[in-house]
Structure formats: structure tokens, C-alpha cells
Short mmCIF file of C-alpha atoms and ligand atoms in Angstrom, two decimals:
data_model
loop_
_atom_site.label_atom_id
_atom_site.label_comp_id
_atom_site.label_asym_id
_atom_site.label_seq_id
_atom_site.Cartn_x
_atom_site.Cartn_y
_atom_site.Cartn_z
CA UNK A 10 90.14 -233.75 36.30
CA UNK A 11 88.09 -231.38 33.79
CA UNK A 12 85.28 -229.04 35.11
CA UNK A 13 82.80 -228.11 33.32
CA UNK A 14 82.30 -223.97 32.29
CA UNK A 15 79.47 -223.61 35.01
CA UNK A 16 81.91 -225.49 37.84
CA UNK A 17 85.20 -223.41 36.45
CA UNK A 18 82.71 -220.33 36.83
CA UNK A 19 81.74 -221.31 40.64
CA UNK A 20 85.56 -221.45 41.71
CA UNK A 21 86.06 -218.64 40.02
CA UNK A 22 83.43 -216.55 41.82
CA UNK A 23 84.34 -218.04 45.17
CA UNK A 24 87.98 -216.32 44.56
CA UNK A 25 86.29 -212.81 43.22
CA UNK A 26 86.80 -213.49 39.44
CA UNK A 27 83.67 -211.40 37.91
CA UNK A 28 81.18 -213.80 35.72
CA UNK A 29 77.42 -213.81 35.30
CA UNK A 30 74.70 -214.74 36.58
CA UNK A 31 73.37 -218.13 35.99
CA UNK A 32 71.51 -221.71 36.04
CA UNK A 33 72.29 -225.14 34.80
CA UNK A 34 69.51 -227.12 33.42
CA UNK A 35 68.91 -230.12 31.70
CA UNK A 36 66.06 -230.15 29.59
CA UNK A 37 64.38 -227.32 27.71
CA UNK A 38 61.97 -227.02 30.31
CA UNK A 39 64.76 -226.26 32.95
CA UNK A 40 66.11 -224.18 30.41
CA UNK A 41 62.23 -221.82 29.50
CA UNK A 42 62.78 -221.67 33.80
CA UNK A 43 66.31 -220.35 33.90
CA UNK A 44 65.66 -217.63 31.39
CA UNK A 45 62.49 -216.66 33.19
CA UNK A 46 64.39 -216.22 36.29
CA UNK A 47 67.68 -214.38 34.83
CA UNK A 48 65.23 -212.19 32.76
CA UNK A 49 66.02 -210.66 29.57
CA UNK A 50 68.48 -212.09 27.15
CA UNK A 51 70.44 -215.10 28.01
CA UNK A 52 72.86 -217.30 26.10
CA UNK A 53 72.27 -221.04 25.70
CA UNK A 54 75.73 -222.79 26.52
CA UNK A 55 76.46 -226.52 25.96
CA UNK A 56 78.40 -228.19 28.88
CA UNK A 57 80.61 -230.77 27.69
CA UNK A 58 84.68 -231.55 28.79
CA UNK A 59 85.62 -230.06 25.15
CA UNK A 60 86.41 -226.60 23.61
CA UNK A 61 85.27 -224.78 20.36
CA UNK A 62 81.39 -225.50 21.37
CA UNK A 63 80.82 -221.93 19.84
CA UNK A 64 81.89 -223.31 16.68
CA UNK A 65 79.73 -226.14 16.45
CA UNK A 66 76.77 -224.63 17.53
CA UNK A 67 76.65 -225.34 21.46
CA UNK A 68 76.61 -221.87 22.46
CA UNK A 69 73.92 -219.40 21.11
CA UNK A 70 71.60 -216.16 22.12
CA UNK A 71 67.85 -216.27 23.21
CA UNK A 72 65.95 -213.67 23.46
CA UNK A 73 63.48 -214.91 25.74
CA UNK A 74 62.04 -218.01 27.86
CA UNK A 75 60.54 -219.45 24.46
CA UNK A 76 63.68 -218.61 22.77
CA UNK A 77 65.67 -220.42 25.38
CA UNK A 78 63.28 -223.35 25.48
CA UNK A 79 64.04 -223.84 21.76
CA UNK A 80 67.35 -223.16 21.35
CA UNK A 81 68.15 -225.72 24.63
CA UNK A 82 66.11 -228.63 22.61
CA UNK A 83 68.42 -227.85 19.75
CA UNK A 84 71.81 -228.17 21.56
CA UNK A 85 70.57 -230.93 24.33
CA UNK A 86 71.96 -233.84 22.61
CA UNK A 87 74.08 -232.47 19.94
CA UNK A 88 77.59 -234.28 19.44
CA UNK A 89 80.64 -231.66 19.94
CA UNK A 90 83.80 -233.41 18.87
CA UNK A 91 82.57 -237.18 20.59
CA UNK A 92 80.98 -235.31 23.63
CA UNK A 93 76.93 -235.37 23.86
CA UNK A 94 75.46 -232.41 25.72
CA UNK A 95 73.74 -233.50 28.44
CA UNK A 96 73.81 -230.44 30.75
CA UNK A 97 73.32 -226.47 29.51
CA UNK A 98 74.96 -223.41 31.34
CA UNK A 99 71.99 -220.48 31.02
CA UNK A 100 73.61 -217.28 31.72
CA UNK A 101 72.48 -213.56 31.55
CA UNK A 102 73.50 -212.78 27.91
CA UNK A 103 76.49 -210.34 27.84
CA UNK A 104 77.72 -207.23 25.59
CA UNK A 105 80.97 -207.42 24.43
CA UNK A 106 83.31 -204.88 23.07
CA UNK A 107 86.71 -206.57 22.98
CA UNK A 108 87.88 -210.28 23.72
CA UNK A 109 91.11 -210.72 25.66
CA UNK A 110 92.50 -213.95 26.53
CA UNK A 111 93.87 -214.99 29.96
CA UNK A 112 95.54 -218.40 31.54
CA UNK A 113 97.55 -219.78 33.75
CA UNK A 114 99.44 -222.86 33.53
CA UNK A 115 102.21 -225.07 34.23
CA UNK A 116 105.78 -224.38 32.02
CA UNK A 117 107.21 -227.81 33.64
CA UNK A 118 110.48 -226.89 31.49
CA UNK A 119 110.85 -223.99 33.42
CA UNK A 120 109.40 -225.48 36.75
CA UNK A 121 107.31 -222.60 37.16
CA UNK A 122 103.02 -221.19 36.45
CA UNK A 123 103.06 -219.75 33.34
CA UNK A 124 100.55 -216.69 32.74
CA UNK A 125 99.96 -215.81 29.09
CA UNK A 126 97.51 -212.63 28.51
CA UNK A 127 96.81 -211.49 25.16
CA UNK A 128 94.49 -208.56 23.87
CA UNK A 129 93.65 -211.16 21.12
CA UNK A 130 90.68 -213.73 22.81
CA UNK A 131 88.13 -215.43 21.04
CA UNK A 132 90.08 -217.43 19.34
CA UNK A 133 92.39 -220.71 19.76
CA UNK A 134 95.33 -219.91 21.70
CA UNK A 135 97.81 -222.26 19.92
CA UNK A 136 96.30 -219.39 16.68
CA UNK A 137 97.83 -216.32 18.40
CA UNK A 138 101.02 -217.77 19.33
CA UNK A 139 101.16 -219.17 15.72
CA UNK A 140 100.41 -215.92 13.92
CA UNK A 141 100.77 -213.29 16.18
CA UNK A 142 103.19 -213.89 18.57
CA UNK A 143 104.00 -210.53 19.74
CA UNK A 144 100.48 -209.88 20.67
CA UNK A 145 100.85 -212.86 23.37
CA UNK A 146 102.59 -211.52 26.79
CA UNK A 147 104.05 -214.65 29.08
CA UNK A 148 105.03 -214.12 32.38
CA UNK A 149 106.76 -217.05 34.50
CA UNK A 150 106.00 -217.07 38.52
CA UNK A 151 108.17 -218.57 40.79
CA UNK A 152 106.28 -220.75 43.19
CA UNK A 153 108.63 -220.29 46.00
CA UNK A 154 108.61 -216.60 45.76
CA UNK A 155 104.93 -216.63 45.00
CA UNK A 156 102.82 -213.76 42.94
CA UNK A 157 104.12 -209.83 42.95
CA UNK A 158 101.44 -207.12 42.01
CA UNK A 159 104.18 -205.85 39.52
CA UNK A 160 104.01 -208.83 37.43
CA UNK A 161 100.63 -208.60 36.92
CA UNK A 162 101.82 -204.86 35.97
CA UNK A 163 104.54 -206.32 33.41
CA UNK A 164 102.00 -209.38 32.06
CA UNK A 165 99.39 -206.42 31.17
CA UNK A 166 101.90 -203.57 29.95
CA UNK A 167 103.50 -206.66 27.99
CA UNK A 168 99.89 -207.30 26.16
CA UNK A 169 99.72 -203.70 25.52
CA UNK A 170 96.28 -202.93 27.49
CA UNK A 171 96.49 -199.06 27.88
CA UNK A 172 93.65 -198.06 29.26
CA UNK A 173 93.75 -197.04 33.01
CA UNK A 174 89.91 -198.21 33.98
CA UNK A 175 90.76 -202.29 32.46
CA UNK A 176 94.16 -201.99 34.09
CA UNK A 177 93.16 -201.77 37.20
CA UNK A 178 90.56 -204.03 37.03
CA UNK A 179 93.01 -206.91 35.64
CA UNK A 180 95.08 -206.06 38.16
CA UNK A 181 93.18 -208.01 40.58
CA UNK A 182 91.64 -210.30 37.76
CA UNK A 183 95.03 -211.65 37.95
CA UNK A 184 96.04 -211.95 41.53
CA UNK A 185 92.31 -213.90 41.88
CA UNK A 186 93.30 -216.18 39.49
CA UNK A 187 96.77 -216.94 40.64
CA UNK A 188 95.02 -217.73 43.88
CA UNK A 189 92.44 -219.41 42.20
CA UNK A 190 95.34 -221.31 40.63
CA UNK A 191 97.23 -222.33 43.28
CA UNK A 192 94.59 -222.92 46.29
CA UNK A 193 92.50 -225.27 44.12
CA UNK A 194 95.86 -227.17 42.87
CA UNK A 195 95.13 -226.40 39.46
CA UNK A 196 96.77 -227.15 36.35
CA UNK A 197 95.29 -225.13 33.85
CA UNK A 198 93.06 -222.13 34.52
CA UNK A 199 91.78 -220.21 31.19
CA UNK A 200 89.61 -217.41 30.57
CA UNK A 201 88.88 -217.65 26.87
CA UNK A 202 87.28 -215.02 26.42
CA UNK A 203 87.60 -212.27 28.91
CA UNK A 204 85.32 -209.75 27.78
CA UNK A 205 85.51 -205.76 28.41
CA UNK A 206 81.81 -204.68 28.16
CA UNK A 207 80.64 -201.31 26.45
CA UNK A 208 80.65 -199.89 29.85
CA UNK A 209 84.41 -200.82 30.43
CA UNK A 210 83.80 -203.90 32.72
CA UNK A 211 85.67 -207.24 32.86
CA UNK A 212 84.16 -210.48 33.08
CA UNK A 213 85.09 -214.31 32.63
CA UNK A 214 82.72 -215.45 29.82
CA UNK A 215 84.02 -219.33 29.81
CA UNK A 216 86.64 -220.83 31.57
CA UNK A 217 88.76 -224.22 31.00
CA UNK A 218 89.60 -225.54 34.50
CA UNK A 219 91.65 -228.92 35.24
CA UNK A 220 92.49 -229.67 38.53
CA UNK A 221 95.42 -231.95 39.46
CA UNK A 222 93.76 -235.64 40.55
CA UNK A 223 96.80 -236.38 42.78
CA UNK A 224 95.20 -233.29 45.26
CA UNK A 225 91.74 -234.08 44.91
CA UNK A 226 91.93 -235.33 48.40
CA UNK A 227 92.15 -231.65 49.61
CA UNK A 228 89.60 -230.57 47.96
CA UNK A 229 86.41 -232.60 48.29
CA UNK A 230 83.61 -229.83 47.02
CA UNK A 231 86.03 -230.24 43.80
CA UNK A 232 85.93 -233.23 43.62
CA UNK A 233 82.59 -234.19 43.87
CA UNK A 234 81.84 -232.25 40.97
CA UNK A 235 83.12 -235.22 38.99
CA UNK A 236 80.49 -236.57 36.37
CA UNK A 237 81.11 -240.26 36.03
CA UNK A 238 78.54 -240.21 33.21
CA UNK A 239 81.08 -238.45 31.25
CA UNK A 240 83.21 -241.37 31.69
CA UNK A 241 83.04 -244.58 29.84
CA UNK A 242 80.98 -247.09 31.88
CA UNK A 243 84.47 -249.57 31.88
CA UNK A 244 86.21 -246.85 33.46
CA UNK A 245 82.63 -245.80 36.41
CA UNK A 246 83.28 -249.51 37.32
CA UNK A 247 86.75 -249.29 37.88
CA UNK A 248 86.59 -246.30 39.49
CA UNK A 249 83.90 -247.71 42.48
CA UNK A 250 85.61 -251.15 42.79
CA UNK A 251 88.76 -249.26 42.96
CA UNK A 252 90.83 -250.84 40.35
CA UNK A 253 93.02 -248.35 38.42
CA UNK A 254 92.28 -248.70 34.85
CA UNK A 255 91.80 -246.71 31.44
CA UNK A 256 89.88 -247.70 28.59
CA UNK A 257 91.86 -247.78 24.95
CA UNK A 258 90.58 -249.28 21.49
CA UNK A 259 92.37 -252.68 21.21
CA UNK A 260 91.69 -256.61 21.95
CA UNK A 261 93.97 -257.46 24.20
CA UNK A 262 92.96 -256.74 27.75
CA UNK A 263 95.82 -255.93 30.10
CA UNK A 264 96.70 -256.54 33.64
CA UNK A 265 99.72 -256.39 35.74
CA UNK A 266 101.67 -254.99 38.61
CA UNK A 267 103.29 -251.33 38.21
CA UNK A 268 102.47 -248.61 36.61
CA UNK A 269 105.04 -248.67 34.28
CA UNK A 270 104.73 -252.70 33.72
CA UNK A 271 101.56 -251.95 32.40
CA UNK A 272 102.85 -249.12 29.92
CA UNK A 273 105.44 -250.92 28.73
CA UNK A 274 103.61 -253.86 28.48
CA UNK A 275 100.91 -251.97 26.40
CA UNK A 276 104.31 -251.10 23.94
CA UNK A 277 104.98 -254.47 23.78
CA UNK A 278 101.56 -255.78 22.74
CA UNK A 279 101.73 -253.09 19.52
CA UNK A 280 105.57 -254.41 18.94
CA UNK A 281 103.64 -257.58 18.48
CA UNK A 282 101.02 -256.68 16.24
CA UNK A 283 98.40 -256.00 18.22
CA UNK A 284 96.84 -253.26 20.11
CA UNK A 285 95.96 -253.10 23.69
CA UNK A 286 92.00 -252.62 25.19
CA UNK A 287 93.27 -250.93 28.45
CA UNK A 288 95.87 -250.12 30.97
CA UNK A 289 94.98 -251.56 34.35
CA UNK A 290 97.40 -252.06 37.39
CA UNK A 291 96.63 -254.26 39.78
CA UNK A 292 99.36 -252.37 41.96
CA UNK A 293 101.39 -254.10 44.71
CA UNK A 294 98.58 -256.47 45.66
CA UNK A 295 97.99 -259.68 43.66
CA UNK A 296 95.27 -261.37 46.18
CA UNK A 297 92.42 -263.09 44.49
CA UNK A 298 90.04 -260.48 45.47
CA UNK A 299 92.15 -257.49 43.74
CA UNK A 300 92.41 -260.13 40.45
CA UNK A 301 88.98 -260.67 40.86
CA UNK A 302 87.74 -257.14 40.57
CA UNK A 303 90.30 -256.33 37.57
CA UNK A 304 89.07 -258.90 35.52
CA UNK A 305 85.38 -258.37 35.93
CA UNK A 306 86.24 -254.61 34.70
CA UNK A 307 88.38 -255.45 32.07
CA UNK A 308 85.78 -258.29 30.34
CA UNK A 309 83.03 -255.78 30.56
CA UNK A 310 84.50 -254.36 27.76
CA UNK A 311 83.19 -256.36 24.82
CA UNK A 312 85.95 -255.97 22.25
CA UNK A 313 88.15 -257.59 24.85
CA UNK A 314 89.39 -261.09 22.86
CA UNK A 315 92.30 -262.46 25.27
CA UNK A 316 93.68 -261.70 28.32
CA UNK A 317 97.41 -260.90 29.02
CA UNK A 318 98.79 -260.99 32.93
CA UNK A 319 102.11 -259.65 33.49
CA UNK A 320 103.39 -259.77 36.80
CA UNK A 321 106.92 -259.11 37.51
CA UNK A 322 107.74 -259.93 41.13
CA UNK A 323 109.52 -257.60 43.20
CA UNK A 324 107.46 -257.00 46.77
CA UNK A 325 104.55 -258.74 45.11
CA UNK A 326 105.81 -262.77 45.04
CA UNK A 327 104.54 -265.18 41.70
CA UNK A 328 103.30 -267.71 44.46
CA UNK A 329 100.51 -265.12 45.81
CA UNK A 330 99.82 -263.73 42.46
CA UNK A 331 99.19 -267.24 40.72
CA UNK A 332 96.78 -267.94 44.06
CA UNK A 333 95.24 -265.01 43.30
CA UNK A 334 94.54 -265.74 39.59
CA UNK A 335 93.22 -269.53 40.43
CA UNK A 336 90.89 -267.99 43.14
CA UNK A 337 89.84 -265.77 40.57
CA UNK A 338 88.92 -268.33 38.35
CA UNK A 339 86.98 -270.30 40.68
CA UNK A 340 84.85 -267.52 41.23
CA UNK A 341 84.47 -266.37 38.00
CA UNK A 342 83.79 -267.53 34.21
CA UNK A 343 85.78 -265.85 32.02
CA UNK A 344 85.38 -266.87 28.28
CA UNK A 345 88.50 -265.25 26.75
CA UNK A 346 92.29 -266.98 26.76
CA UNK A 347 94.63 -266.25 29.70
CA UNK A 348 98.16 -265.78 29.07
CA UNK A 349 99.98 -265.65 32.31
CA UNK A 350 103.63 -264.33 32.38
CA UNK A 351 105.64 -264.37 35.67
CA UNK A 352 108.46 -263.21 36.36
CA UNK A 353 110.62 -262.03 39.68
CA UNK A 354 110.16 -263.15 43.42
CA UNK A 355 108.99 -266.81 43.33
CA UNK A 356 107.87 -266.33 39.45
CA UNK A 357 109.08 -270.28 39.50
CA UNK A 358 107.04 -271.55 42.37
CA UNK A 359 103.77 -269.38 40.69
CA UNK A 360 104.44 -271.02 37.30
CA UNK A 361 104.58 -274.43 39.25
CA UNK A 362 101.33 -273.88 41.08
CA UNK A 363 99.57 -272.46 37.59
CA UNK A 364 101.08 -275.79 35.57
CA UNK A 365 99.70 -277.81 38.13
CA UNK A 366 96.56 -276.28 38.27
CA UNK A 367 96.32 -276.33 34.45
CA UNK A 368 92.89 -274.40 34.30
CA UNK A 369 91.36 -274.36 30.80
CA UNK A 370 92.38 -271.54 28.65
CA UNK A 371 95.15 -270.56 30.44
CA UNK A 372 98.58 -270.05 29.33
CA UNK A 373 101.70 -269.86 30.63
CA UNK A 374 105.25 -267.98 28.69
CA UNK A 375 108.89 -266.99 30.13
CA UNK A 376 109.04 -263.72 28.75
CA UNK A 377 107.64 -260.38 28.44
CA UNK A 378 107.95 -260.90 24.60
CA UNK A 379 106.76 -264.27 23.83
CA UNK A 380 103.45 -263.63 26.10
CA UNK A 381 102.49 -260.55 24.55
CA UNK A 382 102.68 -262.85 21.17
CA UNK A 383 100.61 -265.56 22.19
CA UNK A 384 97.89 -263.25 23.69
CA UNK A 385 97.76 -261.33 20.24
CA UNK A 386 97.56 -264.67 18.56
CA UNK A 387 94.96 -265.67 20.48
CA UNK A 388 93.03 -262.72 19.95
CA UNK A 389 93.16 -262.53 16.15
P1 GDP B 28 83.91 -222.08 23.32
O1 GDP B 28 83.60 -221.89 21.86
O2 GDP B 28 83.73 -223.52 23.73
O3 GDP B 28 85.25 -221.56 23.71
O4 GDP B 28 82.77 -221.26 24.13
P2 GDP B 28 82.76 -219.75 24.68
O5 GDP B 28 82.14 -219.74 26.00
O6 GDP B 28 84.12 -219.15 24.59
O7 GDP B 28 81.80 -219.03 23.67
C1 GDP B 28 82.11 -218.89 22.30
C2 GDP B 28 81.80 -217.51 21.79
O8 GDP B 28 80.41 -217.23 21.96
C3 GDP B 28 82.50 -216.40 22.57
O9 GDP B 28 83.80 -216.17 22.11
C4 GDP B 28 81.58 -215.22 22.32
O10 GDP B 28 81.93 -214.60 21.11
C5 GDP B 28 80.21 -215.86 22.16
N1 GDP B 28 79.45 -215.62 23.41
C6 GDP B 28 79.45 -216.37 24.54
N2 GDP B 28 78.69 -215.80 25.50
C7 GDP B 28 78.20 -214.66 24.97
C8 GDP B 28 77.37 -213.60 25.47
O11 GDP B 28 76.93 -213.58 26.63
N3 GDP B 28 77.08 -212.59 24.61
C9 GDP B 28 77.56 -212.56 23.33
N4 GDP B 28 77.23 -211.54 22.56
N5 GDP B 28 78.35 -213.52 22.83
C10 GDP B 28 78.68 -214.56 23.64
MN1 MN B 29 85.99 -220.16 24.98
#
């Protein structure tokens, strides 16, 4: 899961990471308030799950509450790279002399966090390491053995930061962070840029902050900061009935039982010709009310054309699963073709029930193969 700047900057505070001062708000309004109440200059910041905002124009300088109110109706709105700002980040305006760049990450070929700090900030990452790679210090950590003040000592000698005063403050910039990194079960912290003021101080002036989904469960102040209206409204659904499910471009809508059923299954639909409209797993279940809730997500989606079930039996049995799908059906209208394959623990006795059945629009095939066809047929 993304945060937003403003949310990276609230964990970041709670572990003693320096930022500054400031408000969300979501209309101009809000915005004329915020400045009013941080006083002085204040810089306008768009709040959307993407980077280079300064680029495009999401992130720019008022000089005072009118300033602010117009500059927040200009970037409320705006489209950054497919992402429409909804929400500003106000914050007191800062000075900056230099822009450094810190992170830490996961280096899963080396199984351990990664910390990269690099005098160059400001700029795209992936640029330094492309052009200047020597200015770019890396410095693994060793989860078992945890964080050592002299590798924050070797990260920031390694960057070439001389000067005593930033040293020391960096110092425990670093350690923050690593506990910011690891306590919040993080997989990407960034500080992008970290600005030394005229007066020598350090400060986070963004961050980029993904926290792993899998942990979310230990960490429910994280993870109610999740905006569902920065999902697709397929994927909200989904998400309160439950069902596990992504939204992708295609026709053919997708069900079936295993994760990696479903990605392979997605494979085979493009071997075929065609191109999938989501990845949903139904998991080990297969009961009609399960079916039931997968299919009402997966027609809400209005390219959806035909429907492809694949369900290969191992704890889940065919018998259940075709059950499932006629119960479904009964309770439900849905106007686009079924094809149905089964395969695995009673896939025979499911196909049986389905043949007998023999509910309009539906389809039965053997194979993995041969369905995937038929449903990309059907949807041309
Ligand atoms: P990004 O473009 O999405 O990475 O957004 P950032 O938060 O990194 O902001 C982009 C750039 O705007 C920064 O690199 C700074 O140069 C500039 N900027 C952001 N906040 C301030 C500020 O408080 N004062 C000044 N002078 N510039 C700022
Ligand atoms: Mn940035």
C-alpha cells in the first residue's frame, strides 16, 4: 500500500524524522485557511500515489492566504500521470541550500534493506545511478544483526557529506528511518529531497512510503489511511465484499481457484488472442455465495464481454464448485457467455451436474486451452 506525502510525513514525525509544519485541505478554501494558520510562505503540494508532481506543476510557492487560495484551485483537479488531485499537502514553505537524497529499501537479491544516500537529490534516482554512479553510496543491513551507528557512519562518509554539523544530524536521520523502516513493515521509505537549510538544518521535504499489505494487520492507524477513492470502483467493491480481485484492460473476465490458476490462466487467455479484464481468485471456497459475490464484481466492469471459470480441483471438489455456479445463476442475471472449465477432484461429477443443468449461455470445455479459446471467441 502507497501513502500519500502528508501520511509518509506523519510516520515519519512519529519516529523523530524532522519535516514541517502542515495541513491537508481539499478545496481552495481549506487551502486560504491552512496558509492563514501556518503564516507566511507556504508551498501548495498535490497529493496523489505518483512521483514527479513538481514537474507537472502539482507542487508550487504562495506567498500568502490569497496566493494559496489560487494556486490550490489551479492544482485541485489537475491530472499528474492518470492521478487527479483531490487532496493538497499545505506546508510552511522551506529554504533550501542543497538537496540530498535518502531511501531505504528491499535488495531481495541480497536478502537484505538496502540504504542508498546520495549528496545528489532532487532528481530521479534511477538518473544518479545512471550518470553518476559514484555519487550514490549503498549500504546493505542485515536484518538479523539489525542497524550499527557505524553504518550510518560508512553510508554518509561513502556519499562524501563532510561537514561535521549535517553529519551528525544524519546520523540519527538514519537510525529514525531504519526504525521507521522496519517497525511500520515497510518496503520502500524515500526522502527525495532531504534538504539542508541555509542555517545547516535537515529536513524531509517529501517522502515515498509503501507499506507491505501482508502486515497491515499490525498496523491498523496505517492502514486506515487507505483511500479507496484512489482505487478503481471494480476494485472498492471487491475489496468490501471481500473477493480478491484486480482490475486490467481486457474482455474476458476471469475467475478461478489459486492464485497462480488465475495468473496463468490470464497467460493463457493472451496465448489465445485475447486479453484478460481482471485477475480474481475465488480462493479455496467455491460455495454459491463466494461465486456469487465474484461475479457481481467482475460484470460491474462494463468492458467485460464473456466470462471464463477455471477451477482446478484439488481441496476445492468440481461437484461444490458447479453447485456454486448454478446457485449463482439462480440468483443472478448475468448477460455475458459462461465458459466453465473443470478440472481435478470430482471435475467429472461437476461437468455432469453443469450438462444436466444446461443453463443458457453456459459452456462447458476439457482443457485449460480450449476454454480460454471459446471465451475469447465469444467475446470478439
Ligand atoms: P515530487 O516532484 O513529486 O518529487 O515532489 P517534491 O515534494 O519532491 O517537490 C518537488 C520540488 O519542489 C523539490 O525538489 C523542491 O525543489 C521544490 N520544493 C518543494 N517544497 C519546497 C519548499 O518548501 N521550498 C522550496 N523552495 N522548494 C520546494
Ligand atoms: Mn520528491
Amino acid at each position: 500500500m502507497d501513502l500519500y506525502e502528508y501520511q509518509g510525513k506523519e510516520l515519519f514525525r512519529r519516529f523523530g524524522i524532522p519535516t514541517s509544519e502542515g495541513r491537508v485541505a481539499s478545496t481552495p478554501v481549506e487551502a486560504r485557511a491552512a496558509a492563514q494558520e501556518l503564516g507566511g510562505q507556504v508551498v501548495v503540494k498535490a497529493q496523489v500515489l505518483t512521483g514527479g508532481r513538481g514537474k507537472a506543476g502539482g507542487v508550487k510557492l504562495a506567498d500568502n492566504p490569497d496566493d494559496a487560495e489560487q494556486t490550490a484551485e489551479q492544482i485541485l483537479g489537475l491530472d499528474i500521470n492518470g492521478h487527479v488531485v483531490r487532496k493538497l499537502w499545505i506546508e510552511d514553505a522551506s529554504e533550501i541550500a542543497k538537496e540530498y537524497y535518502l531511501s531505504v529499501t528491499f535488495d531481495r537479491g541480497a536478502k537484505q534493506s538496502l540504504f542508498m544516500l546520495t549528496k545528489e537529490g532532487g532528481v530521479e534516482i534511477e538518473e544518479v545511478a545512471a550518470n553518476n554512479p559514484d555519487a550514490l553510496a549503498r549500504l546493505h543491513v542485515d536484518p538479523l544483526e539489525g542497524y550499527q551507528p557505524y553504518q550510518a557512519r560508512q553510508l554518509i562518509y561513502g556519499a562524501g557529506i563532510d561537514d561535521q554539523n549535517e553529519q551528525k544530524q544524519l546520523l540519527s536521520i538514519i537510525e529514525q528511518l531504519y526504525r521507521c523502516f522496519v517497525e511500520s513493515d515497510a518496503m520502500l521509505c524515500e526522502i527525495n529531497p532531504l534538504i539542508v537549510t541555509p542555517e545547516g538544518e535537515i529536513r524531509a521535504l517529501d517522502s515515498k512510503f509503501t507499506v507491505d499489505d501482508n502486515a497491515l494487520y499490525r498496523h491498523p492507524d496505517i492502514a486506515e489511511m487507505r483511500d479507496l477513492e484512489a482505487y478503481p470502483p471494480e476494485e472498492r467493491a471487491a475489496r468490501e465484499k471481500n473477493v480478491t480481485y484486480v482490475k486490467l484492460d481486457g474482455e474476458v473476465g476471469i475467475l478461478g481457484n489459486g492464485a497462480g490458476l488465475v495468473m496463468s490462466t490470464l497467460d493463457v487467455i493472451a496465448l489465445a488472442g485475447g486479453r484478460p479484464a481482471n485477475f480474481c481468485d475465488l480462493g479455496g471456497g467455491g460455495d454459491a455465495q463466494g461465486v456469487v459475490d465474484a461475479l457481481e464484481v467482475i460484470t460491474a466492469d462494463p468492458q467485460v464481454r464473456s466470462i471464463l471459470f477455471n477451477i482446478f480441483g484439488g481441496i476445492t471438489r468440481g461437484d461444490v464448485v458447479a453447485r456454486g455456479i448454478l446457485q449463482a445463476l439462480e440468483q443472478m442475471t448475468i448477460e455475458q457467455p459462461i465458459v466453465v472449465r473443470l478440472d481435478g477432484t470430482n471435475a467429472e461429477e461437476g461437468r455432469e451436474i453443469l450438462a444436466e443443468a444446461a443453463p443458457p449461455n453456459l459452456h462447458t470445455e476439457a482443457t485449460m486451452l480450449d476454454a480460454a479459446r471459446r471465451a475469447v471467441e465469444l467475446a470478439a
